[in-house]
mmCIF file of the C-alpha atoms, coordinates in Angstrom:
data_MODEL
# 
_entry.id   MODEL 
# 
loop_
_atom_site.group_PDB 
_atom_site.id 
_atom_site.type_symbol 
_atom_site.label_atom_id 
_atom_site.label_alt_id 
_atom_site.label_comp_id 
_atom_site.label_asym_id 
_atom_site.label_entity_id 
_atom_site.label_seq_id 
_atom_site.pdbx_PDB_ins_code 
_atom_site.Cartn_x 
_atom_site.Cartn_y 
_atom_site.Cartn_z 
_atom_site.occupancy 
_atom_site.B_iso_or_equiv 
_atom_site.pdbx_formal_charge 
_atom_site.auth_seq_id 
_atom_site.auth_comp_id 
_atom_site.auth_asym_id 
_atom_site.auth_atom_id 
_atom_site.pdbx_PDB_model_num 
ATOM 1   C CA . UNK A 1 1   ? -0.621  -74.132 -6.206  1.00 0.00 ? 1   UNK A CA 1 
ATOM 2   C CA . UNK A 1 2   ? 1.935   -71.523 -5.039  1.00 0.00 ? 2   UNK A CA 1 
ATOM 3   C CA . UNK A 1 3   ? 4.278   -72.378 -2.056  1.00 0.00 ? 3   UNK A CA 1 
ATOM 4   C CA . UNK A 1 4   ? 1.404   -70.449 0.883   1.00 0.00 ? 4   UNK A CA 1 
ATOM 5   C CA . UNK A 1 5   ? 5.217   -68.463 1.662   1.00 0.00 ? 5   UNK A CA 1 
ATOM 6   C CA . UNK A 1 6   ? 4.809   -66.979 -1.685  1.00 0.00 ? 6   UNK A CA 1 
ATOM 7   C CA . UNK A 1 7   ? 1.244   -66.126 -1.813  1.00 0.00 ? 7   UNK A CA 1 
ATOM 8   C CA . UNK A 1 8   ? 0.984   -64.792 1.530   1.00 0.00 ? 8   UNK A CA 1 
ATOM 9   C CA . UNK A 1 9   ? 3.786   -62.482 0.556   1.00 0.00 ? 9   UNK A CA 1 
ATOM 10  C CA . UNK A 1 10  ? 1.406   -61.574 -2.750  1.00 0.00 ? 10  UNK A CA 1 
ATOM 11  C CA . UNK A 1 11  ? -2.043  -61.131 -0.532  1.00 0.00 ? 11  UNK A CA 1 
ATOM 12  C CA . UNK A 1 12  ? -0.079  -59.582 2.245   1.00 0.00 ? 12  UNK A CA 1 
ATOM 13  C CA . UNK A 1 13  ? 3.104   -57.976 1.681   1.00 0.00 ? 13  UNK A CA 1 
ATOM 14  C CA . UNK A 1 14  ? 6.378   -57.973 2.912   1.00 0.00 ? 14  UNK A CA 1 
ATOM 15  C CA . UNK A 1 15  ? 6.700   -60.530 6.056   1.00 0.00 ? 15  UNK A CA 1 
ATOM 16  C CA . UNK A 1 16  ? 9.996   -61.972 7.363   1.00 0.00 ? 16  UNK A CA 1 
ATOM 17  C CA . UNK A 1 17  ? 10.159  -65.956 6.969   1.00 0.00 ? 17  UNK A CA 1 
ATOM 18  C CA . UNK A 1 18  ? 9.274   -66.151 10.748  1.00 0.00 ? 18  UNK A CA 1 
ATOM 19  C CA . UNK A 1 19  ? 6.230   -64.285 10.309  1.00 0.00 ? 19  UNK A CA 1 
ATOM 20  C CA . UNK A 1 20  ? 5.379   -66.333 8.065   1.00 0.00 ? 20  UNK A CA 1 
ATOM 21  C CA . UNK A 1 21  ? 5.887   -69.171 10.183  1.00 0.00 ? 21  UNK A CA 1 
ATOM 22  C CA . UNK A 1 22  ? 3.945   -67.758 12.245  1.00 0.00 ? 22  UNK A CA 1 
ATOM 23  C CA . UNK A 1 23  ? 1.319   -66.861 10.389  1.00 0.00 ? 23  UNK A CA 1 
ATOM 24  C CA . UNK A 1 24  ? 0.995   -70.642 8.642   1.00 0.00 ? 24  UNK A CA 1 
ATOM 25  C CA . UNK A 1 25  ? 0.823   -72.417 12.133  1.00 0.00 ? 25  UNK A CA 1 
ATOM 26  C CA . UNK A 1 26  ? -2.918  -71.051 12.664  1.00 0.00 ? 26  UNK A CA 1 
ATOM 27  C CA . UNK A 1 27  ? -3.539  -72.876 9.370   1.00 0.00 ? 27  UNK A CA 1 
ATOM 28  C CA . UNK A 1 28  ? -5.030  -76.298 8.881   1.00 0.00 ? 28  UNK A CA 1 
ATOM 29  C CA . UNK A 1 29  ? -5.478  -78.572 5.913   1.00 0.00 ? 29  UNK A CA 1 
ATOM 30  C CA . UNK A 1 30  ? -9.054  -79.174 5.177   1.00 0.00 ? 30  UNK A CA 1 
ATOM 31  C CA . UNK A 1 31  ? -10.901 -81.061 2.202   1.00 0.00 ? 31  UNK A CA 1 
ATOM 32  C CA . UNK A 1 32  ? -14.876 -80.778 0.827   1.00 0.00 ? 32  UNK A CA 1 
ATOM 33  C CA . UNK A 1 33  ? -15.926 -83.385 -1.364  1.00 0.00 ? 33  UNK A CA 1 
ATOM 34  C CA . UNK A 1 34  ? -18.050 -82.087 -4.458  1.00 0.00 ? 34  UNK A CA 1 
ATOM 35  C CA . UNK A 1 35  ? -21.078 -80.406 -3.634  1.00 0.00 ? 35  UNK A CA 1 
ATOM 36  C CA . UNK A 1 36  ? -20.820 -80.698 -0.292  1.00 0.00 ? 36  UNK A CA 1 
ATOM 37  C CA . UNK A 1 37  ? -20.703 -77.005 2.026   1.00 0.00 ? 37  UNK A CA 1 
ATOM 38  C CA . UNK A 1 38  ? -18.129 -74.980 3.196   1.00 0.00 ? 38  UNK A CA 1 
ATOM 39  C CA . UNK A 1 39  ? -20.979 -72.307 4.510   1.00 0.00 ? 39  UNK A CA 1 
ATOM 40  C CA . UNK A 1 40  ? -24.729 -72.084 4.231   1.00 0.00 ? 40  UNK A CA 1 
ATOM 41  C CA . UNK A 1 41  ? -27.293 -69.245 4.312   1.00 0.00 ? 41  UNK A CA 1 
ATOM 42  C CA . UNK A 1 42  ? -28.556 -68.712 7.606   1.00 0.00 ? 42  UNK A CA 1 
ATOM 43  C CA . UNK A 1 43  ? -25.891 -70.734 9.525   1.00 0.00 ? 43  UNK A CA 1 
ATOM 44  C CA . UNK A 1 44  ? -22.687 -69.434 10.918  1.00 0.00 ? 44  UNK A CA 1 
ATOM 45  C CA . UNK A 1 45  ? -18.897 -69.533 8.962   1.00 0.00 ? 45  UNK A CA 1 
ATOM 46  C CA . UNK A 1 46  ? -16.430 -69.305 11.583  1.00 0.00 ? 46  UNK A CA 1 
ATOM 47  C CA . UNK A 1 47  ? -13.655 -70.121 9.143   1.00 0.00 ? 47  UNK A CA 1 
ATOM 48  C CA . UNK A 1 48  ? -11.092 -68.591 6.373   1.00 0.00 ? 48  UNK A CA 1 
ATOM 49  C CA . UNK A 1 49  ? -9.537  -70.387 3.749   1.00 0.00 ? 49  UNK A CA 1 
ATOM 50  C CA . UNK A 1 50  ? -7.171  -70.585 1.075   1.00 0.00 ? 50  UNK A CA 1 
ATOM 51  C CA . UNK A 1 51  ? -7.864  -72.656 -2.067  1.00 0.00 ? 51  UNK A CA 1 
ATOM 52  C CA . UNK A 1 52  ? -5.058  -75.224 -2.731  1.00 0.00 ? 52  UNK A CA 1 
ATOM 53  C CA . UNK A 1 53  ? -7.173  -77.410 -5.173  1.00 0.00 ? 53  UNK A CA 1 
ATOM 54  C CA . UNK A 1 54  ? -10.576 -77.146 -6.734  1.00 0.00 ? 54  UNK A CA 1 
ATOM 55  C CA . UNK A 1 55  ? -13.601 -74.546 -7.434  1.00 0.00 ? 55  UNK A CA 1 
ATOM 56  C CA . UNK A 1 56  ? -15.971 -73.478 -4.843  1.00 0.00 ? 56  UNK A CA 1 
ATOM 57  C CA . UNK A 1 57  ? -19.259 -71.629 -5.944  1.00 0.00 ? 57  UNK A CA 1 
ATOM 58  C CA . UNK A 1 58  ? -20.673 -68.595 -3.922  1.00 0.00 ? 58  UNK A CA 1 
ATOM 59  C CA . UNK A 1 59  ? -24.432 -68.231 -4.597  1.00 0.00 ? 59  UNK A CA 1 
ATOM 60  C CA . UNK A 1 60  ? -27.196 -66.883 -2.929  1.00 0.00 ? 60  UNK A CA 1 
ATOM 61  C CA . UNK A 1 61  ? -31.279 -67.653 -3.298  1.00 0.00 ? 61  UNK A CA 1 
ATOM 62  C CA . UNK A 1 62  ? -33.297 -64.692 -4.486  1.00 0.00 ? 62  UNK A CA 1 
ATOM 63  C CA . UNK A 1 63  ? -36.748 -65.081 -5.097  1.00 0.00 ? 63  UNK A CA 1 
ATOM 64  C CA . UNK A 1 64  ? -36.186 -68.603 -5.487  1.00 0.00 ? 64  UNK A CA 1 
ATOM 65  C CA . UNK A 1 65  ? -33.769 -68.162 -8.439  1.00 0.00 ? 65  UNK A CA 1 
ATOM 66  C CA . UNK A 1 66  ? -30.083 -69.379 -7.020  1.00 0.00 ? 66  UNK A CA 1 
ATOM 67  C CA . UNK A 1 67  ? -27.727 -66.082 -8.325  1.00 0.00 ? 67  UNK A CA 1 
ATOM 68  C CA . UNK A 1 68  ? -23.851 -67.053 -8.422  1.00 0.00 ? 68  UNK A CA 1 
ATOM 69  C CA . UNK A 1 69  ? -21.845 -64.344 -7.042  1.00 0.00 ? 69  UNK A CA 1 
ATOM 70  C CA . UNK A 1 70  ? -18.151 -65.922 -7.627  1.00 0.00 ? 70  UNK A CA 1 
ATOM 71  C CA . UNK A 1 71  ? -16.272 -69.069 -8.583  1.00 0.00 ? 71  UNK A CA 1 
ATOM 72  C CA . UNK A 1 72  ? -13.514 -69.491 -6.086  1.00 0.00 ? 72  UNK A CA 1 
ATOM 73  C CA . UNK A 1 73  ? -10.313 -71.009 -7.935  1.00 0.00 ? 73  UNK A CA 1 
ATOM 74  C CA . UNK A 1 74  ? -6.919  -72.044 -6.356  1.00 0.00 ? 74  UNK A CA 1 
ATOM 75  C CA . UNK A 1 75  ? -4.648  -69.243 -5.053  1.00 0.00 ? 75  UNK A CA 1 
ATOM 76  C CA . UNK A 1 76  ? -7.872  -67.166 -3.511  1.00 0.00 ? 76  UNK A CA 1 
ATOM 77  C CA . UNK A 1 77  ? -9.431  -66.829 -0.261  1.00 0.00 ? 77  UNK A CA 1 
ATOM 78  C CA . UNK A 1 78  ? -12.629 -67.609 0.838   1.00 0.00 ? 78  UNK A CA 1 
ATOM 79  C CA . UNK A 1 79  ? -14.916 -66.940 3.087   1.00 0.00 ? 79  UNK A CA 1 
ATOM 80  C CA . UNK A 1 80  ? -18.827 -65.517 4.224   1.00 0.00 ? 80  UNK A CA 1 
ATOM 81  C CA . UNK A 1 81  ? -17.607 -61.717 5.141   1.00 0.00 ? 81  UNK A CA 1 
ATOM 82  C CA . UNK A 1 82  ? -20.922 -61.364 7.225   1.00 0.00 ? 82  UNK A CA 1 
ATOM 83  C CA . UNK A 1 83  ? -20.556 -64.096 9.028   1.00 0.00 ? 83  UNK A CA 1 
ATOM 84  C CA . UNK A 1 84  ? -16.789 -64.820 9.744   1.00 0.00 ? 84  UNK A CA 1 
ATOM 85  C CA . UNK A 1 85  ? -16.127 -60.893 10.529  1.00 0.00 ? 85  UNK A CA 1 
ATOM 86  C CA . UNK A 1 86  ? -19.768 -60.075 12.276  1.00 0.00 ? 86  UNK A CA 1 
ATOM 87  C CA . UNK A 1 87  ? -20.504 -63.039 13.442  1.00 0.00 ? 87  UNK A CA 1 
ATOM 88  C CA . UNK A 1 88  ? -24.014 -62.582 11.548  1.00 0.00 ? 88  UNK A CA 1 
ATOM 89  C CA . UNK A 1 89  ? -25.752 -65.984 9.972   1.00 0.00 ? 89  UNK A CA 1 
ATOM 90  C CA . UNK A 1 90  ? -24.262 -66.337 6.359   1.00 0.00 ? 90  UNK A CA 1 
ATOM 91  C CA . UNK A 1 91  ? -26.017 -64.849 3.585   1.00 0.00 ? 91  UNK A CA 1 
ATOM 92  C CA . UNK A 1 92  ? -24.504 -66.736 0.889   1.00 0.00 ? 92  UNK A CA 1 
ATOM 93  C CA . UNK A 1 93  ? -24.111 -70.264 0.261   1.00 0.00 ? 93  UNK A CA 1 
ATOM 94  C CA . UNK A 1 94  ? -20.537 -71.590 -0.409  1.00 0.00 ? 94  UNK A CA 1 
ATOM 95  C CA . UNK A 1 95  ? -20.680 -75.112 -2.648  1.00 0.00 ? 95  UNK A CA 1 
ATOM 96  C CA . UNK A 1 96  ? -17.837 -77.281 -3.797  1.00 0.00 ? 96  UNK A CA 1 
ATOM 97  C CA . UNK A 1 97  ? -18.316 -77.809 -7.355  1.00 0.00 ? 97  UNK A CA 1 
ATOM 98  C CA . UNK A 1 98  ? -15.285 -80.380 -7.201  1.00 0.00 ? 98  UNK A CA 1 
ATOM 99  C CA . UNK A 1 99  ? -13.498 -82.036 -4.565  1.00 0.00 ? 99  UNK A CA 1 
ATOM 100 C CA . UNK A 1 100 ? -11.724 -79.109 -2.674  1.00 0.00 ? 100 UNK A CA 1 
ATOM 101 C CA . UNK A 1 101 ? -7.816  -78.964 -1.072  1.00 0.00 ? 101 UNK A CA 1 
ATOM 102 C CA . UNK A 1 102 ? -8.092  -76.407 1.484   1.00 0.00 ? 102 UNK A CA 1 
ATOM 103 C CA . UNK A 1 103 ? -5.821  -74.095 3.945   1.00 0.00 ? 103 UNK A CA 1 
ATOM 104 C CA . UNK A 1 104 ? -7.926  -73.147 6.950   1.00 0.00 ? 104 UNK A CA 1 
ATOM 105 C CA . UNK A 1 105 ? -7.991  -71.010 9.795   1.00 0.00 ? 105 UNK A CA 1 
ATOM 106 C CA . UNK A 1 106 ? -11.129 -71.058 11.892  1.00 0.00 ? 106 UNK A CA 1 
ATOM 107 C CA . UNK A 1 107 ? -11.914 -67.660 13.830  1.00 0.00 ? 107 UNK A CA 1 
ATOM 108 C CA . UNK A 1 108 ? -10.901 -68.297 17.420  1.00 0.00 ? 108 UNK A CA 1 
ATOM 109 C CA . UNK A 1 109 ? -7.173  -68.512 15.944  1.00 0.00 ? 109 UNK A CA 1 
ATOM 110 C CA . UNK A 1 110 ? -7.925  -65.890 13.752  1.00 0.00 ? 110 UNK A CA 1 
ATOM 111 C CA . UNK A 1 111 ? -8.519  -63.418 16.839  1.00 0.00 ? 111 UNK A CA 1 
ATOM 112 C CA . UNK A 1 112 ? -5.222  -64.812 18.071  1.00 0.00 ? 112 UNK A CA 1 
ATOM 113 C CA . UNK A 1 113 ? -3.312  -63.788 15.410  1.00 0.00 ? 113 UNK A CA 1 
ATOM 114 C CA . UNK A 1 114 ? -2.855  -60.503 16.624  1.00 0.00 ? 114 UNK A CA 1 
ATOM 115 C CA . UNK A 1 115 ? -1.419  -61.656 20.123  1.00 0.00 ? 115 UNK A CA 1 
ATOM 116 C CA . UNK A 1 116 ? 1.303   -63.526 18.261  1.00 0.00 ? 116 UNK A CA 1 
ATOM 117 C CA . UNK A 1 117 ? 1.974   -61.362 14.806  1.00 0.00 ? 117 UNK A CA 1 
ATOM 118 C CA . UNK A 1 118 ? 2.311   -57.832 16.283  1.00 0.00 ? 118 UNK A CA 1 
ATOM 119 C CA . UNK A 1 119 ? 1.357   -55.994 12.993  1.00 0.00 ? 119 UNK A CA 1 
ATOM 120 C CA . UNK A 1 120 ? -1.153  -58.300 11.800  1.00 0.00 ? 120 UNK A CA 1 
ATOM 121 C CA . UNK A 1 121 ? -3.805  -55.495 11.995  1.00 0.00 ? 121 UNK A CA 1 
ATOM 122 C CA . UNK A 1 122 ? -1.414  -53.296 9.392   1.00 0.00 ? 122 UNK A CA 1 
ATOM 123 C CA . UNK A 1 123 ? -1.633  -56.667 7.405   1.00 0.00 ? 123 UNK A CA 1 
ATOM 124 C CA . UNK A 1 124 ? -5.335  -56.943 7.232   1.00 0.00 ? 124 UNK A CA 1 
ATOM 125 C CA . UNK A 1 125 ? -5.761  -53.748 6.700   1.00 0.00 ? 125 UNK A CA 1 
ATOM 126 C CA . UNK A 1 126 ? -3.950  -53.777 3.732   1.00 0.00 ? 126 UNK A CA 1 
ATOM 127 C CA . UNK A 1 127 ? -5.331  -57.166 2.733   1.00 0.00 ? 127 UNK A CA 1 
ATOM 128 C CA . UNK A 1 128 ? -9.102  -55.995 2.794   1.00 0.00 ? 128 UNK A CA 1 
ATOM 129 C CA . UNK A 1 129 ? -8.587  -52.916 1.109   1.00 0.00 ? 129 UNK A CA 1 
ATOM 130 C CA . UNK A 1 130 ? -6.518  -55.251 -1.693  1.00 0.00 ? 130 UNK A CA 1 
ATOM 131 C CA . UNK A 1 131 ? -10.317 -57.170 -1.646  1.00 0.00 ? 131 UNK A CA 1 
ATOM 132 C CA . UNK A 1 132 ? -12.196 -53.672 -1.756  1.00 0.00 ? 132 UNK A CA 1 
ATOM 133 C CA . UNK A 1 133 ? -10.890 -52.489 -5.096  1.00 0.00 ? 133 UNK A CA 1 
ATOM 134 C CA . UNK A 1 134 ? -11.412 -55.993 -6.937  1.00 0.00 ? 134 UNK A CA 1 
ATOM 135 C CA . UNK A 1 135 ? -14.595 -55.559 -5.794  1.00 0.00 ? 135 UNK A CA 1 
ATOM 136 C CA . UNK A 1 136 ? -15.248 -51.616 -6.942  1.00 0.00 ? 136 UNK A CA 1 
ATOM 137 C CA . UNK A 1 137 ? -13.688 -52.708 -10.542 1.00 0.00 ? 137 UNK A CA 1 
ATOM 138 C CA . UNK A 1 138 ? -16.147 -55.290 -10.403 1.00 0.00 ? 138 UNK A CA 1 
ATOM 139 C CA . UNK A 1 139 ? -19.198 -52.881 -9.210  1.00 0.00 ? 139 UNK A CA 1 
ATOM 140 C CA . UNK A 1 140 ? -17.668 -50.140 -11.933 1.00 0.00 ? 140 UNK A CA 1 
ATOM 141 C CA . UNK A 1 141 ? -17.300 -53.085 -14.964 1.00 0.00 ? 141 UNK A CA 1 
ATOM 142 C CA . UNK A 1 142 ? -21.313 -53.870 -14.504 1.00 0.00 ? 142 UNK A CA 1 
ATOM 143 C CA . UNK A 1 143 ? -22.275 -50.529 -14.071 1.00 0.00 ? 143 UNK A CA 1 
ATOM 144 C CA . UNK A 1 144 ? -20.119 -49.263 -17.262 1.00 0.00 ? 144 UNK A CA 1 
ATOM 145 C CA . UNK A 1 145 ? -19.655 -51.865 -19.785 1.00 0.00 ? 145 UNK A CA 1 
ATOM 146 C CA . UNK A 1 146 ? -21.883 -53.552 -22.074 1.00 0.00 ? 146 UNK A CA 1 
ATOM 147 C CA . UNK A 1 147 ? -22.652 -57.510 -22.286 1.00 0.00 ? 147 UNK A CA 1 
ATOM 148 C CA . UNK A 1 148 ? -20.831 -58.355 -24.406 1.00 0.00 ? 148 UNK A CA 1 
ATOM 149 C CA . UNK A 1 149 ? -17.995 -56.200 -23.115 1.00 0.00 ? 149 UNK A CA 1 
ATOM 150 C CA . UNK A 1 150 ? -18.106 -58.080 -19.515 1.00 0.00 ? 150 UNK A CA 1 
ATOM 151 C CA . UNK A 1 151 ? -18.245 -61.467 -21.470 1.00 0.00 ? 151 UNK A CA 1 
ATOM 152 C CA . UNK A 1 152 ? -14.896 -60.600 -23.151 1.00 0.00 ? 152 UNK A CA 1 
ATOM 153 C CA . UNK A 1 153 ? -12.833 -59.406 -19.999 1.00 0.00 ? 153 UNK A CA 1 
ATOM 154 C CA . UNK A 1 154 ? -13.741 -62.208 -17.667 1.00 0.00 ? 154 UNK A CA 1 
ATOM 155 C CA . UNK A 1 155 ? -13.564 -65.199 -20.697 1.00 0.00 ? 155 UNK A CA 1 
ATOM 156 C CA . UNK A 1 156 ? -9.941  -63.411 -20.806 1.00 0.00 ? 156 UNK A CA 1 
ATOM 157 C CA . UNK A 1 157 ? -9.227  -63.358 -17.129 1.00 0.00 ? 157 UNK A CA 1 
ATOM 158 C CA . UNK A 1 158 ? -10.818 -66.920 -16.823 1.00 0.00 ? 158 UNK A CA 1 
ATOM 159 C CA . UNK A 1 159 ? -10.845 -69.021 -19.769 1.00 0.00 ? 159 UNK A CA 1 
ATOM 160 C CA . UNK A 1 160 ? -10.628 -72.392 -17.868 1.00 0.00 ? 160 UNK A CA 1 
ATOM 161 C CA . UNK A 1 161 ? -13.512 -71.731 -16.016 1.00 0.00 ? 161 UNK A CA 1 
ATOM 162 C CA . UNK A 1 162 ? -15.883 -72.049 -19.448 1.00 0.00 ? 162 UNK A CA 1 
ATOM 163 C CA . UNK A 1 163 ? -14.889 -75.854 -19.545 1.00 0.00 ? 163 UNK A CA 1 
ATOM 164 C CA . UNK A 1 164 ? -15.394 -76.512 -15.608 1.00 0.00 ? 164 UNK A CA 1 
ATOM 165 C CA . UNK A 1 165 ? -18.315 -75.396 -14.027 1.00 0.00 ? 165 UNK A CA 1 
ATOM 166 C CA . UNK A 1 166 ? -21.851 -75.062 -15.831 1.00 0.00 ? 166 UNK A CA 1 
ATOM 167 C CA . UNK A 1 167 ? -22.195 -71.890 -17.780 1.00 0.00 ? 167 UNK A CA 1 
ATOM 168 C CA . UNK A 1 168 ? -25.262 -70.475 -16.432 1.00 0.00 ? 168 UNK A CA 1 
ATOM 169 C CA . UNK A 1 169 ? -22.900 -69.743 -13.084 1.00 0.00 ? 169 UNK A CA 1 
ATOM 170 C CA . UNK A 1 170 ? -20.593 -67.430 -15.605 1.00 0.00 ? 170 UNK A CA 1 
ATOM 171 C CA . UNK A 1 171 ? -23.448 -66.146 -17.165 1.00 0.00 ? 171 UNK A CA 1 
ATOM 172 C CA . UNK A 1 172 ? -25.018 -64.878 -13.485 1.00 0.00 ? 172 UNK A CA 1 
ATOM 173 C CA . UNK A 1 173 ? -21.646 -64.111 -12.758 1.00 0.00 ? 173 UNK A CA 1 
ATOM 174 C CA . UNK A 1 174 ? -21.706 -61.293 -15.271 1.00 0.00 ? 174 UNK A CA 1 
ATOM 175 C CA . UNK A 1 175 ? -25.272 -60.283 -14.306 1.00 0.00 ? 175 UNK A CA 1 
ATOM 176 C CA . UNK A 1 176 ? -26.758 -61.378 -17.782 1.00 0.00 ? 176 UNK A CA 1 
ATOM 177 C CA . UNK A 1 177 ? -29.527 -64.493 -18.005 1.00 0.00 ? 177 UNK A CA 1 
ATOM 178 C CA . UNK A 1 178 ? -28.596 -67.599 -19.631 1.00 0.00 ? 178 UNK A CA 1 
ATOM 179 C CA . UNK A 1 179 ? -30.277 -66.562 -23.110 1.00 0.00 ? 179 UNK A CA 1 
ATOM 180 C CA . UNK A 1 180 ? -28.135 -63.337 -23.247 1.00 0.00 ? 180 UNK A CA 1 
ATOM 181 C CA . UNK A 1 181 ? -25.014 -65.512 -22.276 1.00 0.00 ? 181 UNK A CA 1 
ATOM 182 C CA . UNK A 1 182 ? -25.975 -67.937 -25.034 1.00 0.00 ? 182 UNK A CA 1 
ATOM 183 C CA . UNK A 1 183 ? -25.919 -65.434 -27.860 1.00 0.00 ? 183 UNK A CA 1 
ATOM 184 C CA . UNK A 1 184 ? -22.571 -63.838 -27.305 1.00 0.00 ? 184 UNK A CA 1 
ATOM 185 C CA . UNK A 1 185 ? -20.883 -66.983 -26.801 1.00 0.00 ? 185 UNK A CA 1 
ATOM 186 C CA . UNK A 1 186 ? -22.601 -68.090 -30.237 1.00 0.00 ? 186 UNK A CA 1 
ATOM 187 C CA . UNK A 1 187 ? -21.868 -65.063 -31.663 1.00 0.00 ? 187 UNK A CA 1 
ATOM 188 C CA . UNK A 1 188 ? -17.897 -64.949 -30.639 1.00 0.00 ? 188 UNK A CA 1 
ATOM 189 C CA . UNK A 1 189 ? -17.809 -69.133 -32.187 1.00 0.00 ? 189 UNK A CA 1 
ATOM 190 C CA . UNK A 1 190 ? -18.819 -67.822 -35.059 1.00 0.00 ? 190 UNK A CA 1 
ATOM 191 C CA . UNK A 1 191 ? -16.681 -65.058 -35.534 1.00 0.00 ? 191 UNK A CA 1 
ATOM 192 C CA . UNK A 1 192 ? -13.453 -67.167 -34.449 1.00 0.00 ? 192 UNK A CA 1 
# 
């Protein structure tokens, strides 16, 4: 994992080393053991983390058919936006898929932030609209590419990820059902 130093400089720019201090003494280590919750629908996530170790899985039920939205890997932050910023019961369901290493901050220290880092609001601002346009690529890439197309991009951006967690999470991932999933994977071993 990178030094937090570095990859709070990556999420949220430039910081002097005792803002960054700062910042890291609202944090807390924190570890999940596989399968077990960091939030659940309909119950309240009052914290924000950083993944150190490990892969989380952000789902949600619809009509009774459990659709993954992400796989959280090390170096990201995670969270239920509804509930940690709102203060609304979670909509999604966040599940260790292995045991998890985690940096958190829990929402009470959160709020403090701003007393103690002056321009943490410039900060998040920044930080969430970093968050926004992963997000729109992500909208624009299912709204504009084919299958097939979506398959290739994230088996690029996460190759790993086909050999750790069960492929029917990719496969809902990329808004395709496990049948559709199965014959371009098939497809691309036999054209390797």
């Amino acid at each position: 994992m990178k030094e937090f130093k570095e990859h709070i400089k990556e999420n949220f720019g430039a910081l002097t080393n005792e803002e960054i201090e700062i910042l890291q003494s609202f944090f807390y280590e924190e570890e999940l053991t596989k399968n077990e919750f960091f939030a659940q629908t309909d119950k309240y996530c009052n914290k924000l983390s950083l993944v150190k170790s490990g892969l989380l899985r952000i789902y949600r039920l619809s009509d009774g058919k459990e659709i993954t939205q992400w796989i959280s890997t090390p170096n990201y932050f995670v969270t239920e936006i509804s509930s940690f910023f709102f203060d609304q019961p979670s909509r999604l369901s966040i599940q260790a898929l292995t045991n998890v290493e985690l940096l958190t901050i829990d929402k009470q220290s959160y709020s403090e932030l701003n007393k103690k880092l002056p321009k943490w609001k410039e900060i998040e601002t920044q930080f969430i609209a970093k968050c926004f346009a992963v997000l729109e690529d992500r909208v624009f890439s299912h709204l504009s590419m084919s299958a097939e197309e979506r398959y290739n991009v994230y088996f690029e951006q996460n190759r790993e990820l086909f050999n750790l967690v069960p492929l029917q999470y990719i496969a809902s991932i990329l808004g395709m059902s496990a049948e559709t999933f199965s014959r371009i994977r098939k497809r691309k071993a036999e054209n390797s």
